Coordinates of C-alpha atoms in Angstrom, one line a residue:
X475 CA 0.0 0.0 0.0
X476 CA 1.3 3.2 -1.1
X477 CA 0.9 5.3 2.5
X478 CA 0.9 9.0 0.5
X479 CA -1.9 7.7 -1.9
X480 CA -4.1 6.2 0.6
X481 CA -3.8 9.6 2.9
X482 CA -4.4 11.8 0.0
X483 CA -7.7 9.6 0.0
X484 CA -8.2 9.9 3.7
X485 CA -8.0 13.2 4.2
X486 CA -10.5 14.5 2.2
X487 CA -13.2 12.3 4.6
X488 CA -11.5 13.3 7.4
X489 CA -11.7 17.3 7.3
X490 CA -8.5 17.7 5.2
X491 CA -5.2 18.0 6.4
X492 CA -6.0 20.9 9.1
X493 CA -8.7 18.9 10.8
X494 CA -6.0 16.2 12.3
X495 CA -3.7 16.6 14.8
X496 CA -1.3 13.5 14.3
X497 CA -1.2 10.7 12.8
X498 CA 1.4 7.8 12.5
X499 CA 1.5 4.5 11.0
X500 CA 2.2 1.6 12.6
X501 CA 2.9 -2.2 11.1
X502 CA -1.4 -2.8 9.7
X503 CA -2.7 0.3 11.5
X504 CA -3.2 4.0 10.9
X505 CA -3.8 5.9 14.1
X506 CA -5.5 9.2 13.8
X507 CA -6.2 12.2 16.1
X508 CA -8.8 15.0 15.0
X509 CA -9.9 18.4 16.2
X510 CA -13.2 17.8 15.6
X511 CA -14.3 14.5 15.0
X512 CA -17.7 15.2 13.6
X513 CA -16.0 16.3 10.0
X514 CA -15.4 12.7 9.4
X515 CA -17.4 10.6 7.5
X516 CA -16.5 7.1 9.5
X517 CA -18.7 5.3 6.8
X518 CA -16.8 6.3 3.4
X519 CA -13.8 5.9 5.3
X520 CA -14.6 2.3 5.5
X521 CA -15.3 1.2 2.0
X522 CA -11.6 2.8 1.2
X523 CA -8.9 0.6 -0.4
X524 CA -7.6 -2.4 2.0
X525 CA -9.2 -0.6 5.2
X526 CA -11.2 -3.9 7.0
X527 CA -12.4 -2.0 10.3
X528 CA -12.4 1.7 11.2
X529 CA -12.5 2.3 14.8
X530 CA -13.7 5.9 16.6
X531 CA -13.3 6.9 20.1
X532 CA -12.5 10.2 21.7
X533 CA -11.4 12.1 19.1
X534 CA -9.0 9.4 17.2
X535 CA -10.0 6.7 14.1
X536 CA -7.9 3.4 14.3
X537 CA -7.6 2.7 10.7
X538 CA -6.8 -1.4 10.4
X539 CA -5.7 -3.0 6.9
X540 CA -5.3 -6.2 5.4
X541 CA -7.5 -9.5 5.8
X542 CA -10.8 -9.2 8.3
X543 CA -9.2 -12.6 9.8
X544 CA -6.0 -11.8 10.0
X545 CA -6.6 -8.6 11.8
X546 CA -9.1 -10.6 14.1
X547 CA -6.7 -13.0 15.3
X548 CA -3.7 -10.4 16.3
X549 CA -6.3 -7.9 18.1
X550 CA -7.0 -11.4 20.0
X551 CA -3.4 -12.7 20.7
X552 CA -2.1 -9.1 21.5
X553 CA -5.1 -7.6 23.4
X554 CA -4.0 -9.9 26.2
X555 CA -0.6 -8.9 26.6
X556 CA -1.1 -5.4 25.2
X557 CA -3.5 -5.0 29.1
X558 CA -0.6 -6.4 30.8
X559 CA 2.0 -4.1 29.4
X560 CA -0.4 -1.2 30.3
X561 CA -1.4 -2.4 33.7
X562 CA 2.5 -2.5 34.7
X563 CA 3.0 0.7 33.2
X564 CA 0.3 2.3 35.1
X565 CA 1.5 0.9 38.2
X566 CA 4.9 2.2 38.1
X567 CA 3.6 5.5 37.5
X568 CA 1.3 5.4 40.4
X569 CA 4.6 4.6 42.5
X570 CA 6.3 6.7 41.3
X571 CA 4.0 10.1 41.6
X572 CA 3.0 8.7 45.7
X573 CA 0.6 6.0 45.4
X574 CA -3.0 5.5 44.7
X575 CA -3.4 7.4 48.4
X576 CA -2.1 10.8 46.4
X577 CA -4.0 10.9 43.7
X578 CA -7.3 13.4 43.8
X579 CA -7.9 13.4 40.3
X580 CA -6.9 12.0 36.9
X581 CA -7.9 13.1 33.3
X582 CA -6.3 12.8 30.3
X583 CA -5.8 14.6 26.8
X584 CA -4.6 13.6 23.6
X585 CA -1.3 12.8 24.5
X586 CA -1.4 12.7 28.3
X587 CA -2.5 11.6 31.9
X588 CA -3.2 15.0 34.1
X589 CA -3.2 13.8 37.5
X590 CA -4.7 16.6 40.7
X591 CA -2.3 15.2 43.3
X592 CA -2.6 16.0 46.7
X593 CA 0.9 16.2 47.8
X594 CA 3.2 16.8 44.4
X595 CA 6.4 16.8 46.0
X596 CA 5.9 13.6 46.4
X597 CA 6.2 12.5 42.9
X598 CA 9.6 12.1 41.3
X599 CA 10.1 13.4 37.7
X600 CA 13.2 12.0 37.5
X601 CA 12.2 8.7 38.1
X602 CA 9.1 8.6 36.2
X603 CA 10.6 9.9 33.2
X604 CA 12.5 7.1 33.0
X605 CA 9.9 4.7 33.2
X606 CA 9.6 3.0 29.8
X607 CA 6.6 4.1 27.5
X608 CA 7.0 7.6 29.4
X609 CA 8.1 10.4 26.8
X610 CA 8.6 13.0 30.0
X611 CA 6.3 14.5 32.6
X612 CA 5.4 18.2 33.4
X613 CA 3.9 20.4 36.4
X614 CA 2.2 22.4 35.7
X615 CA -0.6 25.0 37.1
X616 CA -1.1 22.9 39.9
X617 CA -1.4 19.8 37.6
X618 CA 0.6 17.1 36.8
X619 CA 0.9 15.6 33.6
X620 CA 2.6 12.7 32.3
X621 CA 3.2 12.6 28.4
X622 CA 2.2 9.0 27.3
X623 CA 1.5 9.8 23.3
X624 CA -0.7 8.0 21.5
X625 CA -1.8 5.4 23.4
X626 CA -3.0 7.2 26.6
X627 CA -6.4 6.2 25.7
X628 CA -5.9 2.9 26.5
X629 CA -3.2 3.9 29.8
X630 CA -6.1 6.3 31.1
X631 CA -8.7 3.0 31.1
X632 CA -5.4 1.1 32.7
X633 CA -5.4 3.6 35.7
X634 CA -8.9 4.1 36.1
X635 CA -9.2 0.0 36.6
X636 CA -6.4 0.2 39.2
X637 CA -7.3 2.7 40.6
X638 CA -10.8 2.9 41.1
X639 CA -10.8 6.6 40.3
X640 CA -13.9 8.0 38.5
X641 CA -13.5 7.7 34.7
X642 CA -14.3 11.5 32.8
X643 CA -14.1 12.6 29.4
X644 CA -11.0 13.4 27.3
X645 CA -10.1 17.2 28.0
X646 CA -8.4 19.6 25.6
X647 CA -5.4 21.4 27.2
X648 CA -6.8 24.5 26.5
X649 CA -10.2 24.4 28.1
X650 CA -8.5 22.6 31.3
X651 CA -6.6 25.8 31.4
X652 CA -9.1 28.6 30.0
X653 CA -9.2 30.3 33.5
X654 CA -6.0 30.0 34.4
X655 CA -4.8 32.4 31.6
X656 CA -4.8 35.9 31.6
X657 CA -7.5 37.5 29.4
X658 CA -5.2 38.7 26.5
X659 CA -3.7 35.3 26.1
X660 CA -7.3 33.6 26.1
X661 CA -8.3 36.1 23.5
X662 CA -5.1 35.3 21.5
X663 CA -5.0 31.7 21.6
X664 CA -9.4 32.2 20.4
X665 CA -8.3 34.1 17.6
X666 CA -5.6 32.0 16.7
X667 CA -7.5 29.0 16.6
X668 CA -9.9 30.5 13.7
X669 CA -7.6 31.7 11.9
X670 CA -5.1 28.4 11.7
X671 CA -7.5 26.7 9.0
X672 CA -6.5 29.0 6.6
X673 CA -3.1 29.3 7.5
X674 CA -2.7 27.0 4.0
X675 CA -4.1 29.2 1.6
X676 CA -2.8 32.5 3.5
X677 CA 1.0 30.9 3.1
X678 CA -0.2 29.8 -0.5
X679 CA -1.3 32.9 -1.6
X680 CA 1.2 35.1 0.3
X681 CA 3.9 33.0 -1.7
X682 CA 2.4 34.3 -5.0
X683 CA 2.2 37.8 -3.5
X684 CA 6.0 37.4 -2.7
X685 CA 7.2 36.4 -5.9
X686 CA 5.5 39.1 -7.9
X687 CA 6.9 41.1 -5.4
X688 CA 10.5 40.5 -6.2
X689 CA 9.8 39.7 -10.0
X690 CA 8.7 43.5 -10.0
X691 CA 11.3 45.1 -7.7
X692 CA 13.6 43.7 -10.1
X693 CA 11.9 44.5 -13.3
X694 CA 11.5 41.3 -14.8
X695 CA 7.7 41.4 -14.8
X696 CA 5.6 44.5 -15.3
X697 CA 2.9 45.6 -12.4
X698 CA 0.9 46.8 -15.7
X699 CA 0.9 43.7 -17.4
X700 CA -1.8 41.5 -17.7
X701 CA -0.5 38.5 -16.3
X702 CA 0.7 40.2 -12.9
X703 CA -2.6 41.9 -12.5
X704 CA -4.5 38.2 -12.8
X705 CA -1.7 36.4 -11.0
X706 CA -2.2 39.1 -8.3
X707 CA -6.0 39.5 -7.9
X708 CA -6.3 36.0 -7.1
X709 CA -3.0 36.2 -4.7
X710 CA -4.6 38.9 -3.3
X711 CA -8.3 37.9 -2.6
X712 CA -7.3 36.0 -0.2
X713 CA -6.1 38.7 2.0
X714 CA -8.8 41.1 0.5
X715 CA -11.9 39.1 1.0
X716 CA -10.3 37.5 4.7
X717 CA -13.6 38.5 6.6
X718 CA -15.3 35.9 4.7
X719 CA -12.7 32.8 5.8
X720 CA -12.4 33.9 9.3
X721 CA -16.5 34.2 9.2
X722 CA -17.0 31.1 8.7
X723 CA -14.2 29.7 11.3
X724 CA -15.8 31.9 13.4
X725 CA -19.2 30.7 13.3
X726 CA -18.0 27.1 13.9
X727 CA -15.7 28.1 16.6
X728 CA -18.2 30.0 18.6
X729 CA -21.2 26.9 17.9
X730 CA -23.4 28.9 15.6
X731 CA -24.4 29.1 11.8
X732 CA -21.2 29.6 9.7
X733 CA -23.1 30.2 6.6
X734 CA -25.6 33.0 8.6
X735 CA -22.0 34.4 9.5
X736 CA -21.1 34.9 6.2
X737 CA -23.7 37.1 5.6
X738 CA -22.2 39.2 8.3
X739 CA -18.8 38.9 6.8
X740 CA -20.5 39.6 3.4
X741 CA -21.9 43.3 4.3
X742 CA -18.6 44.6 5.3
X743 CA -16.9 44.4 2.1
X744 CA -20.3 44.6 -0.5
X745 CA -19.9 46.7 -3.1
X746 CA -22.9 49.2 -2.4
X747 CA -21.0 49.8 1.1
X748 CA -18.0 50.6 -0.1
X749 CA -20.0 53.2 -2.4
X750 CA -21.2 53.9 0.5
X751 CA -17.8 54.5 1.8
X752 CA -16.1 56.4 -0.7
X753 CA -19.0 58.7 -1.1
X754 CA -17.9 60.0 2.1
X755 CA -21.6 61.2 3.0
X756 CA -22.8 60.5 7.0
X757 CA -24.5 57.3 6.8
X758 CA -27.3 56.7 9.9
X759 CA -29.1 53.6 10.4
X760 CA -33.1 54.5 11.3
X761 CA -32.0 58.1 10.7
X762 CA -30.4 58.2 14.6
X763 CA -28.0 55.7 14.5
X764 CA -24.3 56.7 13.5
X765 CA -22.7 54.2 10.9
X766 CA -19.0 55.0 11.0
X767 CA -17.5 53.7 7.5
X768 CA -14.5 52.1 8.0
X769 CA -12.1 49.8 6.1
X770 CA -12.7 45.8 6.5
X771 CA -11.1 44.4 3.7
X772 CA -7.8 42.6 5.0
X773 CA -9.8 43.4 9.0
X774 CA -9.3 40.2 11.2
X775 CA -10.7 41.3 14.7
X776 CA -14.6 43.4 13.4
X777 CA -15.6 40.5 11.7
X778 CA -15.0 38.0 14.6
X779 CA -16.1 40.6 17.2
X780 CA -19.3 40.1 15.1
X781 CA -19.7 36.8 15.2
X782 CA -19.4 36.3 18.9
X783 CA -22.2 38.9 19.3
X784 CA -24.0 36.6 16.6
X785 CA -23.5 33.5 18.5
X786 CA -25.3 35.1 21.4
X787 CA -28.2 36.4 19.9
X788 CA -28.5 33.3 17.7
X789 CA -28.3 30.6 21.0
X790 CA -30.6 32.6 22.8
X791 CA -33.3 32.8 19.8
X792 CA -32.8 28.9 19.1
X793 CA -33.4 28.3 22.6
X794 CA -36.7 30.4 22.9
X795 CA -38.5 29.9 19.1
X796 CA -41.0 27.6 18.1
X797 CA -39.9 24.4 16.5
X798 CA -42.8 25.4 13.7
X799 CA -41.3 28.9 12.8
X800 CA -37.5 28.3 13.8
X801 CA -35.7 27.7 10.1
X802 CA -36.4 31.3 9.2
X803 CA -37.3 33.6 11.9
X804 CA -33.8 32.6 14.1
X805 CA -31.9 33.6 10.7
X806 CA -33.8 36.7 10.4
X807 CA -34.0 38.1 13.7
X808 CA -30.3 37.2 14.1
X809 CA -29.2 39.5 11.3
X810 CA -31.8 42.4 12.3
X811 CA -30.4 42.1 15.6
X812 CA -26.8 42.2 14.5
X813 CA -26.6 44.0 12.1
X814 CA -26.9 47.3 13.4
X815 CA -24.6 46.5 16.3
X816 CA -22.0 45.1 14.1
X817 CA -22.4 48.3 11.6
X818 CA -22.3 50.7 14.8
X819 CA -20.6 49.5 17.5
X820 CA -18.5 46.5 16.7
X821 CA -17.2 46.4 13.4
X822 CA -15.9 50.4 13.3
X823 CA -14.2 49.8 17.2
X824 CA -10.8 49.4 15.8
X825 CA -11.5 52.6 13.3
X826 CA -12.5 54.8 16.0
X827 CA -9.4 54.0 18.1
X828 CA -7.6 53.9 15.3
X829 CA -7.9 57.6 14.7
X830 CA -7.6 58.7 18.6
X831 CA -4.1 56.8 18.2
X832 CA -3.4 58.4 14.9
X833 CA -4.2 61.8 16.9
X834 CA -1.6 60.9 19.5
X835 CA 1.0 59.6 16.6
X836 CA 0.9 62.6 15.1
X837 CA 1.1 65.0 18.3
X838 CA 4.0 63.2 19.3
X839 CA 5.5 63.5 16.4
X840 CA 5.6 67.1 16.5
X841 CA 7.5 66.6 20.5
X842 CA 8.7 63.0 20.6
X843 CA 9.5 62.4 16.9
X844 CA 11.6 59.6 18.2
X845 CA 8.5 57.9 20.4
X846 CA 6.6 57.6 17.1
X847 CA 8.3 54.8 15.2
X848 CA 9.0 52.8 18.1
X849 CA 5.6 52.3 19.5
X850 CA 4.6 51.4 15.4
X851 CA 7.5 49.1 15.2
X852 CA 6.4 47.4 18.7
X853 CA 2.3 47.8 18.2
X854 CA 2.7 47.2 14.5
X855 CA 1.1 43.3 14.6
X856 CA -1.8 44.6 17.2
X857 CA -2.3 47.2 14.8
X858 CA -2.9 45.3 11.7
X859 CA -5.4 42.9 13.6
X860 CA -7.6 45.6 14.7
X861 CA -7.5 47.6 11.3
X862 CA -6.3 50.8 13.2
X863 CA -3.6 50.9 10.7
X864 CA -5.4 52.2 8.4
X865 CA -6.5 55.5 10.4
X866 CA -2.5 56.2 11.2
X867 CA -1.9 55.1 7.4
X868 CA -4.1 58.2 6.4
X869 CA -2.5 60.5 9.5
X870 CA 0.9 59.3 7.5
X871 CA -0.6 60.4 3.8
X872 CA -1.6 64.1 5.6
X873 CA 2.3 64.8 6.8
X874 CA 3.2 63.6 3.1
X875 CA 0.9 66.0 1.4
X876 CA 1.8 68.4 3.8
X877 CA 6.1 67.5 4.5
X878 CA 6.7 65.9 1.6
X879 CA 8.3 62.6 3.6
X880 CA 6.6 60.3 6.3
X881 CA 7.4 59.1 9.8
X882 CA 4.6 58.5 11.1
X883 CA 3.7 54.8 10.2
X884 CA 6.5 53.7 7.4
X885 CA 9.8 53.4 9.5
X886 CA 8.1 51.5 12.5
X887 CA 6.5 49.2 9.9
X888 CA 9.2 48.0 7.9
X889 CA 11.0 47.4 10.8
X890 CA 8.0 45.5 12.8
X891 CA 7.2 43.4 8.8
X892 CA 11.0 42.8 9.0
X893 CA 11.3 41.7 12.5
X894 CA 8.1 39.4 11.9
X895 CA 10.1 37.9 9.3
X896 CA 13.3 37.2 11.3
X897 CA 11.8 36.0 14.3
X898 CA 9.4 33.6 12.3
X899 CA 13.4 32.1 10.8
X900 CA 14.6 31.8 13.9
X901 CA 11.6 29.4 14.8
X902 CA 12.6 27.7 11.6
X903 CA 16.0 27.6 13.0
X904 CA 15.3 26.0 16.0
X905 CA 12.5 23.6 16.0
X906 CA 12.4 20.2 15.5
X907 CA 8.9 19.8 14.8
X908 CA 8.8 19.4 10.9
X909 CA 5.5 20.6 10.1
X910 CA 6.5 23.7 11.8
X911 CA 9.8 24.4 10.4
X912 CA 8.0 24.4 6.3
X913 CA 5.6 26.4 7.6
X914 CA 8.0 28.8 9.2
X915 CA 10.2 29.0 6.7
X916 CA 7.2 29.6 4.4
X917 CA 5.6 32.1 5.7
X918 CA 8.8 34.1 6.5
X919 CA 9.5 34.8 3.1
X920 CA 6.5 36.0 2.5
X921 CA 6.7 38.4 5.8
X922 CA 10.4 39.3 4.5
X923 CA 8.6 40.9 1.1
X924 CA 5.8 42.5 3.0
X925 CA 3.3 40.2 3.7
X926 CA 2.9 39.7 7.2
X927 CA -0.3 38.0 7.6
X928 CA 0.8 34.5 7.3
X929 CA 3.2 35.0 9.8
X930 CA 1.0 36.4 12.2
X931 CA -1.5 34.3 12.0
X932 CA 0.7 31.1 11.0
X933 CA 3.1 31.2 13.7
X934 CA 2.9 34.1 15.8
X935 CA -0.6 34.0 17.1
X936 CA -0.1 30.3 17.7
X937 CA 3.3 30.1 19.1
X938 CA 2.6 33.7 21.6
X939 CA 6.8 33.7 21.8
X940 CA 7.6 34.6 18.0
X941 CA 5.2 37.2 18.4
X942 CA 6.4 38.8 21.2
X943 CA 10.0 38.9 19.9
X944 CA 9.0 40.5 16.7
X945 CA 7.6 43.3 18.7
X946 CA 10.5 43.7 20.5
X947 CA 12.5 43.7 17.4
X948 CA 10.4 45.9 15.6
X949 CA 10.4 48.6 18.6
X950 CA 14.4 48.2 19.1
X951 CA 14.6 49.0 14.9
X952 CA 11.8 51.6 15.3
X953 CA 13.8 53.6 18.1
X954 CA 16.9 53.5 16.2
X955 CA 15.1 55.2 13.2
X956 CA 13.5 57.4 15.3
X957 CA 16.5 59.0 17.5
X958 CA 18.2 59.0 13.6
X959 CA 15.3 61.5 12.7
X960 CA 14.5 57.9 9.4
X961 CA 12.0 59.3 6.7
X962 CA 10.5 57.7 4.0
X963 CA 11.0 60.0 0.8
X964 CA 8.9 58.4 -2.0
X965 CA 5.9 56.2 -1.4
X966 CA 6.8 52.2 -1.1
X967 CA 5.7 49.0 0.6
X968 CA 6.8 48.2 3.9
X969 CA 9.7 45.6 2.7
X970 CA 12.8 45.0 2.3
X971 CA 13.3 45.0 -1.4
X972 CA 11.2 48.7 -0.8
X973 CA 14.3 50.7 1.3
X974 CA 15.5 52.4 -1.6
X975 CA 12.0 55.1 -0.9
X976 CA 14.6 56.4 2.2
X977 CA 16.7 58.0 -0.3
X978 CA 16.2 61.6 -0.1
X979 CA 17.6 64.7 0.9
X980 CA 19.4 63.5 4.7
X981 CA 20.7 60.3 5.5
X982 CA 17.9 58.1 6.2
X983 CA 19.0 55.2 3.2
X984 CA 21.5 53.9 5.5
X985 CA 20.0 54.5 8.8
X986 CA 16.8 52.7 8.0
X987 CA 19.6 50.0 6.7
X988 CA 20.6 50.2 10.2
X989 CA 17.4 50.2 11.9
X990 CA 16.2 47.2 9.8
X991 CA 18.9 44.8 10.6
X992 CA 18.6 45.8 14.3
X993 CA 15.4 44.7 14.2
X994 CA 15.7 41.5 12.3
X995 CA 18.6 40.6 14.8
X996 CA 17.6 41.4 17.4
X997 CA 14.1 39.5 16.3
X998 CA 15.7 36.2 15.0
X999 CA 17.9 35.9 18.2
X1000 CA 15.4 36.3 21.0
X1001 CA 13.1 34.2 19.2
X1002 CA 15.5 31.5 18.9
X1003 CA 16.5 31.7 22.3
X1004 CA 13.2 31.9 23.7
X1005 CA 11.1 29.2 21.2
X1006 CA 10.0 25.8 22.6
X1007 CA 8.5 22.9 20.8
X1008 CA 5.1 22.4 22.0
X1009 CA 6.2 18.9 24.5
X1010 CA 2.8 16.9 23.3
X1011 CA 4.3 17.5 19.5
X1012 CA 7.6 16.6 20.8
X1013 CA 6.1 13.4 22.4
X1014 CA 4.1 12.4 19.1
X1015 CA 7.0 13.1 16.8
X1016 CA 9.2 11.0 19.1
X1017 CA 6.6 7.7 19.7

């Protein structure tokens, strides 16, 4: 059996490539663990090519091949002494963390046993890492967890039997640890997990968007040409139409309709709004109500702020409507409901602080010329996800028409697109997780000819760490160009391949040179310093 064949027939049933978390095979068997296990369709996955038996528990498919008999007779021969091998490993775990006396609580995840001990000075990680079929142990937040890998499953039903402990359900790391995180780091790691599915086509499309970038800054296509304009309209739509993806993750994440959301995500960037918007005429909803227009296209944060308010009308008009009447008044009352508080309150949030913050840019760039480019290169990522850049973009376009240069929003951003980019190659650099280092060193060109997005969203948001050396980075780069007095001469995108726009009149060519490599340095070297494989990943990889 060719393995690659027979997955690219899989995954398709399974909820594609995004939808599983690991998988490994192993002698007749392919074991399986999804995100959400209601994508796959247990039933086609049966009838596929020299599959006998499917199995399904807890989030993971046991895919078993060759003859129905043959399969038969080794589940019976090594059931026995598969039990066995369990039992003693569960026993010499239970030793070694203080007896069955200190246990409180066990659970499990997807790769290990999270034990609520009373007493965890008793247990010795030293010891029980040792322990064979243990890939390491961890305490943490008052829990302690022992990585088993895949088969913890079948060590969790080990410990409950000698134990006596109360069996619960499978936990994700994340919920188990919800309120234990700070707010921002909750609302990061939600936003990061709907945006991840379409971390593919982001690092797809960005690619494209990278290559005509440097096929261009070296002449060897034309921007006018007919084949760069197709090429990039459909590069582009991806980032230009993103309210639509991350409506639709957003509606599953948050349990309600992801086609209703896309209406949502579907009246931000219509055509008659954004006549709407260039029109630049006051726009009231029921004659009273203020509708600021703001930019959505490329927005990541209005559209999912909308969503979550659409979730909670929606539940609460599921739970209360008439079986009878329920297919099409919940729709409709949903949308009249949110619609007005998307268009009002929700969606234009990031656009209304946006333009106090483009106030306070450009105030302290009159006094603190240097502040400026440091707080962009730092805030830069935070910037992009709420759409604010685009009110300092046009505070920026005012000191052009007006100065005949900008500092307001080009020197902090080239250094903050840069820094993305370094600190994204330093997680390249270091980890040992493969799917992570192609994706990292993917996305990192892309973020090295402007395009940020996949890094942000790829690794960034994911990984917290990258992210917060990038920022760093950025803000060390941005301070240097600020104290050197950097100014952007001729308009240009905030890349690399871009720097020759700093030649002007002064010296800011090679101080934004400078600023850019202390940025990417000092970007790539905190980040690989400071990154860590995920240990579950680690533990997978190594089984």
């Amino acid at each position: 059996m060719d393995r690659e064949q027979f997955l690219a027939q899989l995954l398709p049933l399974i909820g594609g490539q995004d939808n599983v978390s690991w998988h490994e095979f192993r002698q007749d068997n392919l074991y399986v663990t999804l995100k959400d296990a209601s994508l796959a369709e247990s039933d086609a996955v049966r009838k596929l090519p020299g599959v006998v038996s499917v199995t399904e528990g807890r989030s993971r498919l046991t895919l078993r091949f060759g003859t129905l008999r043959k399969q038969e007779e080794a589940t019976i021969m090594s059931k026995a002494k598969n039990q066995s091998d369990y039992t003693t490993l569960v026993q010499t775990i239970v030793e070694k963390i203080g007896g069955k006396g200190n246990i409180v609580r066990a659970t499990h995840c997807i790769t290990r046993l999270r034990f609520t001990l009373a007493d965890t000075s008793k247990a010795d990680k030293e010891a029980i890492k040792k322990i064979p079929g243990v890939a390491g142990c961890v305490d943490n937040a008052g829990q302690f967890q022992v990585i088993i890998g895949p088969h913890v499953v079948e060590v969790y039903d080990a410990l409950i039997a000698y134990t006596g402990l109360k069996s619960e359900a499978a936990v994700e790391p994340e919920e188990e640890n919800a309120k234990k995180r700070n707010i921002f780091s909750r609302l990061v790691d939600t936003m990061a997990s709907i945006v991840m599915p379409m971390i593919g086509p982001l690092a797809g499309a960005g690619m494209i968007k990278a290559i005509l970038s440097v096929l261009t800054q070296f002449e060897l296509i034309s921007s006018s040409s007919q084949t760069y304009q197709i090429f990039y309209l459909v590069a582009d739509g991806v980032f230009y139409y993103m309210p639509f993806f991350l409506a639709f993750s957003a509606g599953k994440k948050f349990k309600c309709n992801p086609y209703l959301s896309l209406i949502f995500a579907a009246m931000l960037v219509h055509p008659n709004y954004m006549a709407l918007k260039e029109a630049g005429e006051a726009v009231k909803l029921f004659d009273f109500l203020p509708v600021t227009l703001a930019s959505y296209t490329s927005s990541v944060v209005p559209v999912i702020l909308i969503v979550y308010f659409q979730s909670i009308v929606e539940k609460f008009f599921t739970r209360y409507t008439p079986k009878a009447i329920k297919v099409f008044f919940v729709p409709m009352v949903t949308i009249l409901v949110t619609v007005p508080v998307g268009f009002v309150v929700l969606g234009p949030l990031g656009s209304i602080l946006g333009n106090y913050l483009a106030a306070a840019f450009t105030a302290m760039d009159a006094y603190v010329g240097w502040l400026v480019p440091t707080l962009v290169g730092g805030l830069c990522p935070l910037l992009v996800m709420t759409g604010m850049h685009y009110a300092v973009g046009s505070a920026q376009s005012i000191q052009r028409a007006t100065m005949g240069y900008a500092t307001i929003l080009a020197p902090g951003m080239v250094c903050s697109n840069m820094a993305q980019s370094a600190a994204t190659f330093g997680v390249a650099l270091k980890t040992k997780n493969k799917e992570l280092k192609t994706l990292a060193s993917t996305v990192g060109v892309t973020a090295l000819c402007g395009i940020t997005e996949p890094t942000l969203y790829g690794v960034g948001l994911k990984y917290k760490r990258p992210l917060y050396c990038a920022m760093a980075g950025g803000a060390l780069g941005g301070l240097y160009a600020g104290i050197m007095h950097v100014k952007q001469w001729a308009y240009g995108t905030s890349t690399i391949f871009a720097l020759p726009v700093y030649l002007g009149e002064d010296n800011s060519f090679p101080h934004i040179c400078i600023a850019v490599a202390i940025a990417m340095a000092s970007a790539f070297i905190l980040s690989y310093i400071t990154h860590k494989d995920p240990v579950e990943e680690l533990a997978g990889q190594e089984k």
